[in-house]
């Protein structure tokens, strides 16, 4: 069956960096754009970044542009999120999603996800 597993979360000081990883199995990785999402308690899950199957196109939420960058290694079926200049408001559970299509829409809606991971917690301390 399909498995999507995130790793790399943790506690970091504001201004610091962190890299998240997401490994997928049981699917053809290149058939899916891949996305990162985040959620804090009491709020809706929001799209952070989407990268298409060929890494030619990346979409990012305005709140993370210039600070977060997604990348993928299709040979390893792995997605990454490099997060820099982290802010306290970046604190959230971060989820990886295998999108239904190989390309990214202009926006990053949760409805575009076919398979979800269980998340990894990122906490940014002031």
Tab-separated table of N, CA and C in Angstrom, residues 1-4 6 22 24-28 32-35 37 45 95-100 110 112-118:
chain	number	residue	atom	x	y	z
A	1	UNK	N	0.830	-1.185	0.000
A	1	UNK	CA	0.000	0.000	0.000
A	1	UNK	C	0.878	1.253	0.000
A	2	UNK	N	0.258	2.388	-0.272
A	2	UNK	CA	1.005	3.636	-0.342
A	2	UNK	C	1.373	4.105	1.067
A	3	UNK	N	2.622	4.508	1.205
A	3	UNK	CA	3.081	5.099	2.461
A	3	UNK	C	3.827	6.388	2.162
A	4	UNK	N	3.503	7.407	2.933
A	4	UNK	CA	4.171	8.701	2.827
A	4	UNK	C	4.647	9.057	4.232
A	6	UNK	N	7.053	11.534	6.664
A	6	UNK	CA	7.862	12.742	6.862
A	6	UNK	C	8.882	12.533	7.977
A	22	UNK	N	10.588	13.747	3.030
A	22	UNK	CA	9.362	12.962	2.881
A	22	UNK	C	9.642	11.848	1.883
A	24	UNK	N	8.186	8.494	-0.114
A	24	UNK	CA	6.953	7.839	-0.527
A	24	UNK	C	7.256	6.449	-1.079
A	25	UNK	N	6.372	5.517	-0.818
A	25	UNK	CA	6.510	4.171	-1.357
A	25	UNK	C	5.137	3.653	-1.758
A	26	UNK	N	5.138	2.651	-2.628
A	26	UNK	CA	3.868	2.072	-3.061
A	26	UNK	C	3.174	2.857	-4.152
A	27	UNK	N	3.847	3.842	-4.712
A	27	UNK	CA	3.301	4.627	-5.812
A	27	UNK	C	4.421	4.956	-6.788
A	28	UNK	N	4.018	5.420	-7.982
A	28	UNK	CA	5.007	5.880	-8.956
A	28	UNK	C	5.266	7.355	-8.681
A	32	UNK	N	3.329	12.081	-9.609
A	32	UNK	CA	2.723	13.006	-8.668
A	32	UNK	C	3.576	14.247	-8.469
A	33	UNK	N	2.920	15.417	-8.574
A	33	UNK	CA	3.530	16.585	-7.953
A	33	UNK	C	3.515	16.319	-6.451
A	34	UNK	N	4.392	16.976	-5.713
A	34	UNK	CA	4.471	16.768	-4.271
A	34	UNK	C	4.318	18.096	-3.550
A	35	UNK	N	3.615	18.051	-2.441
A	35	UNK	CA	3.366	19.284	-1.716
A	35	UNK	C	3.701	19.184	-0.248
A	37	UNK	N	2.457	20.946	3.400
A	37	UNK	CA	1.357	21.658	4.038
A	37	UNK	C	1.689	21.803	5.521
A	45	UNK	N	-5.593	23.370	7.585
A	45	UNK	CA	-4.317	23.025	6.979
A	45	UNK	C	-4.097	23.909	5.759
A	95	UNK	N	3.017	18.545	6.950
A	95	UNK	CA	2.569	17.333	6.264
A	95	UNK	C	3.056	17.324	4.820
A	96	UNK	N	3.355	16.138	4.367
A	96	UNK	CA	3.724	15.917	2.974
A	96	UNK	C	2.525	15.310	2.258
A	97	UNK	N	2.316	15.726	1.027
A	97	UNK	CA	1.209	15.174	0.257
A	97	UNK	C	1.634	14.835	-1.154
A	98	UNK	N	1.242	13.653	-1.610
A	98	UNK	CA	1.403	13.296	-3.022
A	98	UNK	C	0.157	13.789	-3.743
A	99	UNK	N	0.361	14.704	-4.685
A	99	UNK	CA	-0.772	15.346	-5.345
A	99	UNK	C	-1.411	14.410	-6.375
A	100	UNK	N	-2.657	14.700	-6.725
A	100	UNK	CA	-3.387	13.860	-7.673
A	100	UNK	C	-2.821	13.974	-9.081
A	110	UNK	N	-5.588	21.710	-0.246
A	110	UNK	CA	-5.528	20.363	0.326
A	110	UNK	C	-6.329	19.377	-0.520
A	112	UNK	N	-6.161	18.935	-3.535
A	112	UNK	CA	-5.331	18.420	-4.633
A	112	UNK	C	-4.489	17.215	-4.209
A	113	UNK	N	-4.520	16.880	-2.931
A	113	UNK	CA	-3.688	15.791	-2.409
A	113	UNK	C	-4.387	14.449	-2.534
A	114	UNK	N	-3.646	13.462	-3.004
A	114	UNK	CA	-4.184	12.103	-3.091
A	114	UNK	C	-3.771	11.258	-1.893
A	115	UNK	N	-2.505	11.430	-1.465
A	115	UNK	CA	-2.004	10.648	-0.338
A	115	UNK	C	-1.319	11.593	0.657
A	116	UNK	N	-1.610	11.362	1.928
A	116	UNK	CA	-1.048	12.178	2.995
A	116	UNK	C	-0.074	11.399	3.859
A	117	UNK	N	0.925	12.113	4.370
A	117	UNK	CA	1.724	11.574	5.449
A	117	UNK	C	1.102	11.928	6.783
A	118	UNK	N	1.742	11.488	7.855
A	118	UNK	CA	1.194	11.727	9.199
A	118	UNK	C	1.746	12.979	9.848
